Amino acid sequence: MTEARPQLRVVEETPAYWRVAFDNPPLNIMGATMFQGLQALLARMDASPNLRVVVFESANPEFYLAHFDLSDIAGSLGLMQTAGGSDPTVLMDTFVRLTKSPIVSIAKIRGRARGVGSEFALACDMRFASRENTALAQVEVGSGVHPGGGGTERLPALVGRGRALEIIIGSDDFDGETAERYGYVNRALPDPDLDGFVDKFARRIATFDRRPIAAAKRLVDEASLPSTDRLVDSQNSFLTAVTWPETQLRFKALFDRGLNKPGDTENRYAELLTTLLDK
Protein backbone atom coordinates (compact mmCIF):
# COMPACT_ATOMS: atom_id res chain seq x y z
CA MET A 1 0.00 0.00 0.00
CA THR A 2 1.47 3.35 -1.06
CA GLU A 3 1.33 6.13 1.49
CA ALA A 4 0.15 9.51 0.17
CA ARG A 5 2.92 12.06 -0.17
CA PRO A 6 2.75 14.65 2.62
CA GLN A 7 2.30 18.17 1.27
CA LEU A 8 3.84 19.83 4.33
CA ARG A 9 7.38 19.06 5.46
CA VAL A 10 8.16 20.09 9.03
CA VAL A 11 11.73 20.72 10.17
CA GLU A 12 12.06 21.28 13.91
CA GLU A 13 15.13 23.51 13.97
CA THR A 14 14.80 23.77 17.76
CA PRO A 15 11.90 23.04 20.13
CA ALA A 16 11.06 26.77 19.87
CA TYR A 17 11.49 27.25 16.10
CA TRP A 18 10.05 25.18 13.25
CA ARG A 19 10.19 25.53 9.49
CA VAL A 20 7.32 24.21 7.37
CA ALA A 21 7.80 23.74 3.61
CA PHE A 22 4.87 23.51 1.20
CA ASP A 23 5.66 20.57 -1.05
CA ASN A 24 2.83 19.73 -3.46
CA PRO A 25 4.52 19.49 -6.87
CA PRO A 26 4.46 20.69 -9.49
CA LEU A 27 2.71 23.96 -8.53
CA ASN A 28 1.91 23.94 -4.80
CA ILE A 29 -1.82 24.22 -5.42
CA MET A 30 -3.84 24.54 -2.20
CA GLY A 31 -6.46 21.81 -2.02
CA ALA A 32 -8.19 19.50 0.43
CA THR A 33 -5.07 17.49 1.35
CA MET A 34 -3.04 20.60 2.10
CA PHE A 35 -5.77 22.05 4.31
CA GLN A 36 -6.03 18.74 6.18
CA GLY A 37 -2.29 18.89 6.70
CA LEU A 38 -2.48 22.46 7.98
CA GLN A 39 -5.24 21.52 10.43
CA ALA A 40 -3.08 18.67 11.76
CA LEU A 41 -0.09 21.02 11.96
CA LEU A 42 -2.06 23.59 13.96
CA ALA A 43 -3.06 20.88 16.44
CA ARG A 44 0.58 19.83 16.71
CA MET A 45 1.63 23.44 17.26
CA ASP A 46 -0.96 23.86 20.02
CA ALA A 47 0.39 20.74 21.74
CA SER A 48 4.00 22.01 21.70
CA PRO A 49 4.49 24.22 24.79
CA ASN A 50 8.05 25.20 23.88
CA LEU A 51 7.21 26.41 20.38
CA ARG A 52 7.48 30.15 19.73
CA VAL A 53 7.71 30.68 15.97
CA VAL A 54 6.98 28.85 12.70
CA VAL A 55 8.31 29.90 9.28
CA PHE A 56 6.27 28.82 6.24
CA GLU A 57 8.31 28.45 3.07
CA SER A 58 8.13 26.56 -0.22
CA ALA A 59 10.03 23.57 -1.58
CA ASN A 60 9.45 25.04 -5.05
CA PRO A 61 11.33 28.31 -5.68
CA GLU A 62 8.94 29.26 -8.51
CA PHE A 63 5.64 28.69 -6.71
CA TYR A 64 5.09 29.58 -3.06
CA LEU A 65 1.38 28.66 -3.26
CA ALA A 66 -0.05 28.82 -6.78
CA HIS A 67 -3.75 29.28 -5.93
CA PHE A 68 -6.90 27.48 -4.78
CA ASP A 69 -7.78 24.14 -6.40
CA LEU A 70 -10.67 25.16 -8.65
CA SER A 71 -11.03 21.57 -9.86
CA ASP A 72 -12.23 20.52 -6.38
CA ILE A 73 -13.92 23.54 -4.84
CA ALA A 74 -16.10 21.56 -2.40
CA GLY A 75 -13.25 19.37 -1.19
CA SER A 76 -10.81 22.24 -0.87
CA LEU A 77 -13.17 24.46 1.08
CA GLY A 78 -14.59 21.71 3.27
CA LEU A 79 -17.95 22.06 5.03
CA MET A 80 -19.67 23.32 1.89
CA GLN A 81 -22.99 22.75 3.64
CA THR A 82 -22.29 25.84 5.74
CA ALA A 83 -22.74 28.13 2.74
CA GLY A 84 -25.07 30.90 3.82
CA GLY A 85 -24.60 29.85 7.43
CA SER A 86 -22.54 31.13 10.31
CA ASP A 87 -19.76 28.51 10.38
CA PRO A 88 -16.37 28.87 8.69
CA THR A 89 -15.24 26.37 6.09
CA VAL A 90 -12.10 24.34 6.75
CA LEU A 91 -10.17 26.88 4.68
CA MET A 92 -11.38 29.84 6.73
CA ASP A 93 -11.07 27.99 10.03
CA THR A 94 -7.45 27.19 9.16
CA PHE A 95 -6.61 30.82 8.45
CA VAL A 96 -8.39 32.14 11.56
CA ARG A 97 -6.71 29.58 13.81
CA LEU A 98 -3.32 30.45 12.33
CA THR A 99 -3.82 34.17 12.89
CA LYS A 100 -5.09 33.74 16.46
CA SER A 101 -2.50 31.16 17.48
CA PRO A 102 -0.12 32.22 20.27
CA ILE A 103 2.69 31.01 17.99
CA VAL A 104 4.26 33.60 15.69
CA SER A 105 3.78 32.71 12.01
CA ILE A 106 6.08 34.04 9.30
CA ALA A 107 5.53 33.64 5.55
CA LYS A 108 8.87 33.50 3.74
CA ILE A 109 7.77 34.10 0.15
CA ARG A 110 9.80 33.04 -2.83
CA GLY A 111 7.89 32.48 -6.07
CA ARG A 112 4.24 33.00 -7.03
CA ALA A 113 1.57 33.39 -4.33
CA ARG A 114 -1.77 34.11 -5.95
CA GLY A 115 -5.38 33.98 -4.79
CA VAL A 116 -5.65 31.83 -1.70
CA GLY A 117 -1.84 31.62 -1.65
CA SER A 118 -1.77 35.36 -1.08
CA GLU A 119 -4.54 34.98 1.52
CA PHE A 120 -2.51 32.38 3.40
CA ALA A 121 0.40 34.82 3.55
CA LEU A 122 -1.96 37.56 4.75
CA ALA A 123 -3.19 35.26 7.54
CA CYS A 124 0.39 34.89 8.79
CA ASP A 125 1.66 37.40 11.32
CA MET A 126 4.48 38.65 9.11
CA ARG A 127 5.55 38.36 5.49
CA PHE A 128 9.09 38.57 4.08
CA ALA A 129 9.61 38.24 0.34
CA SER A 130 12.30 37.77 -2.27
CA ARG A 131 12.76 41.07 -4.07
CA GLU A 132 13.59 39.41 -7.39
CA ASN A 133 11.46 36.26 -7.24
CA THR A 134 8.04 37.14 -5.83
CA ALA A 135 4.67 37.52 -7.55
CA LEU A 136 1.83 38.28 -5.15
CA ALA A 137 -1.70 38.62 -6.52
CA GLN A 138 -5.38 38.39 -5.74
CA VAL A 139 -6.51 37.03 -9.10
CA GLU A 140 -10.12 36.24 -8.21
CA VAL A 141 -11.91 39.21 -9.83
CA GLY A 142 -10.13 38.60 -13.12
CA SER A 143 -11.10 34.93 -12.79
CA GLY A 144 -14.79 35.81 -12.39
CA VAL A 145 -15.27 35.78 -8.59
CA HIS A 146 -13.89 37.76 -5.66
CA PRO A 147 -11.53 36.84 -2.80
CA GLY A 148 -13.21 34.61 -0.23
CA GLY A 149 -10.37 33.65 2.09
CA GLY A 150 -9.77 36.96 3.85
CA GLY A 151 -8.12 39.06 1.14
CA THR A 152 -10.87 41.71 1.11
CA GLU A 153 -10.78 41.90 4.92
CA ARG A 154 -7.04 41.80 5.64
CA LEU A 155 -5.57 43.86 2.81
CA PRO A 156 -7.24 47.25 3.56
CA ALA A 157 -5.76 47.29 7.06
CA LEU A 158 -2.28 46.67 5.63
CA VAL A 159 -2.20 48.78 2.47
CA GLY A 160 -5.19 51.16 2.69
CA ARG A 161 -8.47 51.17 0.78
CA GLY A 162 -7.24 52.47 -2.57
CA ARG A 163 -4.31 50.10 -2.83
CA ALA A 164 -6.45 47.19 -1.61
CA LEU A 165 -8.88 47.90 -4.46
CA GLU A 166 -5.98 48.18 -6.90
CA ILE A 167 -4.67 44.78 -5.81
CA ILE A 168 -8.05 43.04 -5.69
CA ILE A 169 -9.91 44.53 -8.66
CA GLY A 170 -6.79 44.89 -10.83
CA SER A 171 -5.98 41.16 -10.32
CA ASP A 172 -2.37 41.74 -11.33
CA ASP A 173 0.98 40.51 -10.01
CA PHE A 174 2.95 42.59 -7.51
CA ASP A 175 6.69 42.13 -7.33
CA GLY A 176 8.52 42.06 -4.03
CA GLU A 177 9.71 45.67 -4.17
CA THR A 178 6.23 47.07 -4.89
CA ALA A 179 4.64 44.77 -2.31
CA GLU A 180 7.03 46.14 0.32
CA ARG A 181 6.30 49.74 -0.65
CA TYR A 182 2.55 49.12 -0.41
CA GLY A 183 2.72 47.25 2.91
CA TYR A 184 1.60 43.95 1.36
CA VAL A 185 4.76 42.43 2.90
CA ASN A 186 6.93 43.57 5.79
CA ARG A 187 10.14 43.61 3.76
CA ALA A 188 11.45 42.51 0.39
CA LEU A 189 15.05 41.36 0.52
CA PRO A 190 17.56 40.42 -2.17
CA ASP A 191 16.92 36.76 -2.91
CA PRO A 192 20.33 35.54 -1.64
CA ASP A 193 19.68 37.33 1.70
CA LEU A 194 16.09 36.17 2.31
CA ASP A 195 16.80 32.82 3.99
CA GLY A 196 19.47 34.16 6.32
CA PHE A 197 17.43 37.18 7.36
CA VAL A 198 14.30 35.18 8.18
CA ASP A 199 16.26 32.46 9.97
CA LYS A 200 18.07 35.01 12.15
CA PHE A 201 14.81 36.82 12.95
CA ALA A 202 12.98 33.58 13.81
CA ARG A 203 15.81 32.42 16.04
CA ARG A 204 15.70 35.77 17.84
CA ILE A 205 11.97 35.35 18.55
CA ALA A 206 12.60 31.77 19.68
CA THR A 207 14.75 33.05 22.57
CA PHE A 208 11.87 35.03 24.09
CA ASP A 209 9.27 33.79 26.55
CA ARG A 210 6.01 32.46 25.11
CA ARG A 211 3.66 34.31 27.49
CA PRO A 212 4.61 37.88 26.46
CA ILE A 213 4.68 36.86 22.80
CA ALA A 214 1.14 35.51 23.06
CA ALA A 215 -0.07 38.55 25.00
CA ALA A 216 1.44 40.97 22.48
CA LYS A 217 -0.16 39.07 19.60
CA ARG A 218 -3.54 39.07 21.32
CA LEU A 219 -3.49 42.82 21.92
CA VAL A 220 -2.39 43.61 18.36
CA ASP A 221 -5.06 41.22 17.05
CA GLU A 222 -7.76 43.04 19.00
CA ALA A 223 -6.73 46.32 17.40
CA SER A 224 -6.26 45.09 13.84
CA LEU A 225 -8.04 41.87 12.88
CA PRO A 226 -11.36 41.53 11.04
CA SER A 227 -14.04 39.66 12.97
CA THR A 228 -14.71 36.02 12.16
CA ASP A 229 -18.28 37.02 11.23
CA ARG A 230 -16.96 39.36 8.53
CA LEU A 231 -14.69 36.63 7.21
CA VAL A 232 -17.58 34.15 7.09
CA ASP A 233 -19.74 36.68 5.21
CA SER A 234 -16.98 36.99 2.60
CA GLN A 235 -16.65 33.20 2.42
CA ASN A 236 -20.40 32.78 1.82
CA SER A 237 -20.41 35.50 -0.82
CA PHE A 238 -17.59 33.62 -2.58
CA LEU A 239 -19.58 30.39 -2.49
CA THR A 240 -22.43 32.21 -4.21
CA ALA A 241 -20.11 33.83 -6.76
CA VAL A 242 -18.69 30.51 -7.96
CA THR A 243 -22.20 29.59 -9.19
CA TRP A 244 -22.61 32.67 -11.42
CA PRO A 245 -22.85 31.70 -15.12
CA GLU A 246 -20.24 34.23 -16.17
CA THR A 247 -17.90 32.82 -13.52
CA GLN A 248 -18.32 29.31 -14.86
CA LEU A 249 -17.39 30.60 -18.33
CA ARG A 250 -14.17 32.09 -17.00
CA PHE A 251 -13.32 28.96 -15.01
CA LYS A 252 -13.79 26.87 -18.17
CA ALA A 253 -11.59 29.25 -20.14
CA LEU A 254 -8.88 28.96 -17.50
CA PHE A 255 -8.90 25.17 -17.58
CA ASP A 256 -8.97 25.18 -21.39
CA ARG A 257 -5.84 27.35 -21.28
CA GLY A 258 -4.03 24.92 -18.96
CA LEU A 259 -4.84 25.90 -15.37
CA ASN A 260 -3.46 23.47 -12.75
CA LYS A 261 -0.76 22.32 -15.18
CA PRO A 262 2.83 23.53 -15.47
CA GLY A 263 3.24 26.00 -18.30
CA ASP A 264 2.45 29.43 -19.60
CA THR A 265 -0.98 29.83 -18.01
CA GLU A 266 0.25 29.18 -14.48
CA ASN A 267 3.42 31.20 -15.02
CA ARG A 268 1.56 34.21 -16.47
CA TYR A 269 -1.83 33.75 -14.78
CA ALA A 270 -2.45 37.39 -13.87
CA GLU A 271 -1.14 38.69 -17.18
CA LEU A 272 -3.46 36.43 -19.20
CA LEU A 273 -6.68 37.26 -17.35
CA THR A 274 -7.64 40.06 -19.74
CA THR A 275 -7.54 37.67 -22.69
CA LEU A 276 -9.70 34.84 -21.32
CA LEU A 277 -12.92 35.76 -23.12
CA ASP A 278 -13.57 37.58 -26.37
CA LYS A 279 -15.53 40.80 -25.77
Coordinates of C-alpha atoms in Angstrom, one line a residue:
M1 CA 0.0 0.0 0.0
T2 CA 1.5 3.3 -1.1
E3 CA 1.3 6.1 1.5
A4 CA 0.2 9.5 0.2
R5 CA 2.9 12.1 -0.2
P6 CA 2.8 14.6 2.6
Q7 CA 2.3 18.2 1.3
L8 CA 3.8 19.8 4.3
R9 CA 7.4 19.1 5.5
V10 CA 8.2 20.1 9.0
V11 CA 11.7 20.7 10.2
E12 CA 12.1 21.3 13.9
E13 CA 15.1 23.5 14.0
T14 CA 14.8 23.8 17.8
P15 CA 11.9 23.0 20.1
A16 CA 11.1 26.8 19.9
Y17 CA 11.5 27.2 16.1
W18 CA 10.1 25.2 13.3
R19 CA 10.2 25.5 9.5
V20 CA 7.3 24.2 7.4
A21 CA 7.8 23.7 3.6
F22 CA 4.9 23.5 1.2
D23 CA 5.7 20.6 -1.1
N24 CA 2.8 19.7 -3.5
P25 CA 4.5 19.5 -6.9
P26 CA 4.5 20.7 -9.5
L27 CA 2.7 24.0 -8.5
N28 CA 1.9 23.9 -4.8
I29 CA -1.8 24.2 -5.4
M30 CA -3.8 24.5 -2.2
G31 CA -6.5 21.8 -2.0
A32 CA -8.2 19.5 0.4
T33 CA -5.1 17.5 1.3
M34 CA -3.0 20.6 2.1
F35 CA -5.8 22.0 4.3
Q36 CA -6.0 18.7 6.2
G37 CA -2.3 18.9 6.7
L38 CA -2.5 22.5 8.0
Q39 CA -5.2 21.5 10.4
A40 CA -3.1 18.7 11.8
L41 CA -0.1 21.0 12.0
L42 CA -2.1 23.6 14.0
A43 CA -3.1 20.9 16.4
R44 CA 0.6 19.8 16.7
M45 CA 1.6 23.4 17.3
D46 CA -1.0 23.9 20.0
A47 CA 0.4 20.7 21.7
S48 CA 4.0 22.0 21.7
P49 CA 4.5 24.2 24.8
N50 CA 8.1 25.2 23.9
L51 CA 7.2 26.4 20.4
R52 CA 7.5 30.1 19.7
V53 CA 7.7 30.7 16.0
V54 CA 7.0 28.8 12.7
V55 CA 8.3 29.9 9.3
F56 CA 6.3 28.8 6.2
E57 CA 8.3 28.5 3.1
S58 CA 8.1 26.6 -0.2
A59 CA 10.0 23.6 -1.6
N60 CA 9.4 25.0 -5.1
P61 CA 11.3 28.3 -5.7
E62 CA 8.9 29.3 -8.5
F63 CA 5.6 28.7 -6.7
Y64 CA 5.1 29.6 -3.1
L65 CA 1.4 28.7 -3.3
A66 CA -0.1 28.8 -6.8
H67 CA -3.7 29.3 -5.9
F68 CA -6.9 27.5 -4.8
D69 CA -7.8 24.1 -6.4
L70 CA -10.7 25.2 -8.6
S71 CA -11.0 21.6 -9.9
D72 CA -12.2 20.5 -6.4
I73 CA -13.9 23.5 -4.8
A74 CA -16.1 21.6 -2.4
G75 CA -13.3 19.4 -1.2
S76 CA -10.8 22.2 -0.9
L77 CA -13.2 24.5 1.1
G78 CA -14.6 21.7 3.3
L79 CA -18.0 22.1 5.0
M80 CA -19.7 23.3 1.9
Q81 CA -23.0 22.8 3.6
T82 CA -22.3 25.8 5.7
A83 CA -22.7 28.1 2.7
G84 CA -25.1 30.9 3.8
G85 CA -24.6 29.9 7.4
S86 CA -22.5 31.1 10.3
D87 CA -19.8 28.5 10.4
P88 CA -16.4 28.9 8.7
T89 CA -15.2 26.4 6.1
V90 CA -12.1 24.3 6.7
L91 CA -10.2 26.9 4.7
M92 CA -11.4 29.8 6.7
D93 CA -11.1 28.0 10.0
T94 CA -7.4 27.2 9.2
F95 CA -6.6 30.8 8.5
V96 CA -8.4 32.1 11.6
R97 CA -6.7 29.6 13.8
L98 CA -3.3 30.5 12.3
T99 CA -3.8 34.2 12.9
K100 CA -5.1 33.7 16.5
S101 CA -2.5 31.2 17.5
P102 CA -0.1 32.2 20.3
I103 CA 2.7 31.0 18.0
V104 CA 4.3 33.6 15.7
S105 CA 3.8 32.7 12.0
I106 CA 6.1 34.0 9.3
A107 CA 5.5 33.6 5.5
K108 CA 8.9 33.5 3.7
I109 CA 7.8 34.1 0.2
R110 CA 9.8 33.0 -2.8
G111 CA 7.9 32.5 -6.1
R112 CA 4.2 33.0 -7.0
A113 CA 1.6 33.4 -4.3
R114 CA -1.8 34.1 -5.9
G115 CA -5.4 34.0 -4.8
V116 CA -5.6 31.8 -1.7
G117 CA -1.8 31.6 -1.6
S118 CA -1.8 35.4 -1.1
E119 CA -4.5 35.0 1.5
F120 CA -2.5 32.4 3.4
A121 CA 0.4 34.8 3.5
L122 CA -2.0 37.6 4.8
A123 CA -3.2 35.3 7.5
C124 CA 0.4 34.9 8.8
D125 CA 1.7 37.4 11.3
M126 CA 4.5 38.6 9.1
R127 CA 5.6 38.4 5.5
F128 CA 9.1 38.6 4.1
A129 CA 9.6 38.2 0.3
S130 CA 12.3 37.8 -2.3
R131 CA 12.8 41.1 -4.1
E132 CA 13.6 39.4 -7.4
N133 CA 11.5 36.3 -7.2
T134 CA 8.0 37.1 -5.8
A135 CA 4.7 37.5 -7.6
L136 CA 1.8 38.3 -5.2
A137 CA -1.7 38.6 -6.5
Q138 CA -5.4 38.4 -5.7
V139 CA -6.5 37.0 -9.1
E140 CA -10.1 36.2 -8.2
V141 CA -11.9 39.2 -9.8
G142 CA -10.1 38.6 -13.1
S143 CA -11.1 34.9 -12.8
G144 CA -14.8 35.8 -12.4
V145 CA -15.3 35.8 -8.6
H146 CA -13.9 37.8 -5.7
P147 CA -11.5 36.8 -2.8
G148 CA -13.2 34.6 -0.2
G149 CA -10.4 33.6 2.1
G150 CA -9.8 37.0 3.9
G151 CA -8.1 39.1 1.1
T152 CA -10.9 41.7 1.1
E153 CA -10.8 41.9 4.9
R154 CA -7.0 41.8 5.6
L155 CA -5.6 43.9 2.8
P156 CA -7.2 47.3 3.6
A157 CA -5.8 47.3 7.1
L158 CA -2.3 46.7 5.6
V159 CA -2.2 48.8 2.5
G160 CA -5.2 51.2 2.7
R161 CA -8.5 51.2 0.8
G162 CA -7.2 52.5 -2.6
R163 CA -4.3 50.1 -2.8
A164 CA -6.5 47.2 -1.6
L165 CA -8.9 47.9 -4.5
E166 CA -6.0 48.2 -6.9
I167 CA -4.7 44.8 -5.8
I168 CA -8.1 43.0 -5.7
I169 CA -9.9 44.5 -8.7
G170 CA -6.8 44.9 -10.8
S171 CA -6.0 41.2 -10.3
D172 CA -2.4 41.7 -11.3
D173 CA 1.0 40.5 -10.0
F174 CA 2.9 42.6 -7.5
D175 CA 6.7 42.1 -7.3
G176 CA 8.5 42.1 -4.0
E177 CA 9.7 45.7 -4.2
T178 CA 6.2 47.1 -4.9
A179 CA 4.6 44.8 -2.3
E180 CA 7.0 46.1 0.3
R181 CA 6.3 49.7 -0.6
Y182 CA 2.5 49.1 -0.4
G183 CA 2.7 47.3 2.9
Y184 CA 1.6 44.0 1.4
V185 CA 4.8 42.4 2.9
N186 CA 6.9 43.6 5.8
R187 CA 10.1 43.6 3.8
A188 CA 11.5 42.5 0.4
L189 CA 15.0 41.4 0.5
P190 CA 17.6 40.4 -2.2
D191 CA 16.9 36.8 -2.9
P192 CA 20.3 35.5 -1.6
D193 CA 19.7 37.3 1.7
L194 CA 16.1 36.2 2.3
D195 CA 16.8 32.8 4.0
G196 CA 19.5 34.2 6.3
F197 CA 17.4 37.2 7.4
V198 CA 14.3 35.2 8.2
D199 CA 16.3 32.5 10.0
K200 CA 18.1 35.0 12.1
F201 CA 14.8 36.8 13.0
A202 CA 13.0 33.6 13.8
R203 CA 15.8 32.4 16.0
R204 CA 15.7 35.8 17.8
I205 CA 12.0 35.4 18.5
A206 CA 12.6 31.8 19.7
T207 CA 14.8 33.1 22.6
F208 CA 11.9 35.0 24.1
D209 CA 9.3 33.8 26.6
R210 CA 6.0 32.5 25.1
R211 CA 3.7 34.3 27.5
P212 CA 4.6 37.9 26.5
I213 CA 4.7 36.9 22.8
A214 CA 1.1 35.5 23.1
A215 CA -0.1 38.6 25.0
A216 CA 1.4 41.0 22.5
K217 CA -0.2 39.1 19.6
R218 CA -3.5 39.1 21.3
L219 CA -3.5 42.8 21.9
V220 CA -2.4 43.6 18.4
D221 CA -5.1 41.2 17.1
E222 CA -7.8 43.0 19.0
A223 CA -6.7 46.3 17.4
S224 CA -6.3 45.1 13.8
L225 CA -8.0 41.9 12.9
P226 CA -11.4 41.5 11.0
S227 CA -14.0 39.7 13.0
T228 CA -14.7 36.0 12.2
D229 CA -18.3 37.0 11.2
R230 CA -17.0 39.4 8.5
L231 CA -14.7 36.6 7.2
V232 CA -17.6 34.1 7.1
D233 CA -19.7 36.7 5.2
S234 CA -17.0 37.0 2.6
Q235 CA -16.6 33.2 2.4
N236 CA -20.4 32.8 1.8
S237 CA -20.4 35.5 -0.8
F238 CA -17.6 33.6 -2.6
L239 CA -19.6 30.4 -2.5
T240 CA -22.4 32.2 -4.2
A241 CA -20.1 33.8 -6.8
V242 CA -18.7 30.5 -8.0
T243 CA -22.2 29.6 -9.2
W244 CA -22.6 32.7 -11.4
P245 CA -22.9 31.7 -15.1
E246 CA -20.2 34.2 -16.2
T247 CA -17.9 32.8 -13.5
Q248 CA -18.3 29.3 -14.9
L249 CA -17.4 30.6 -18.3
R250 CA -14.2 32.1 -17.0
F251 CA -13.3 29.0 -15.0
K252 CA -13.8 26.9 -18.2
A253 CA -11.6 29.2 -20.1
L254 CA -8.9 29.0 -17.5
F255 CA -8.9 25.2 -17.6
D256 CA -9.0 25.2 -21.4
R257 CA -5.8 27.4 -21.3
G258 CA -4.0 24.9 -19.0
L259 CA -4.8 25.9 -15.4
N260 CA -3.5 23.5 -12.8
K261 CA -0.8 22.3 -15.2
P262 CA 2.8 23.5 -15.5
G263 CA 3.2 26.0 -18.3
D264 CA 2.4 29.4 -19.6
T265 CA -1.0 29.8 -18.0
E266 CA 0.3 29.2 -14.5
N267 CA 3.4 31.2 -15.0
R268 CA 1.6 34.2 -16.5
Y269 CA -1.8 33.7 -14.8
A270 CA -2.4 37.4 -13.9
E271 CA -1.1 38.7 -17.2
L272 CA -3.5 36.4 -19.2
L273 CA -6.7 37.3 -17.3
T274 CA -7.6 40.1 -19.7
T275 CA -7.5 37.7 -22.7
L276 CA -9.7 34.8 -21.3
L277 CA -12.9 35.8 -23.1
D278 CA -13.6 37.6 -26.4
K279 CA -15.5 40.8 -25.8

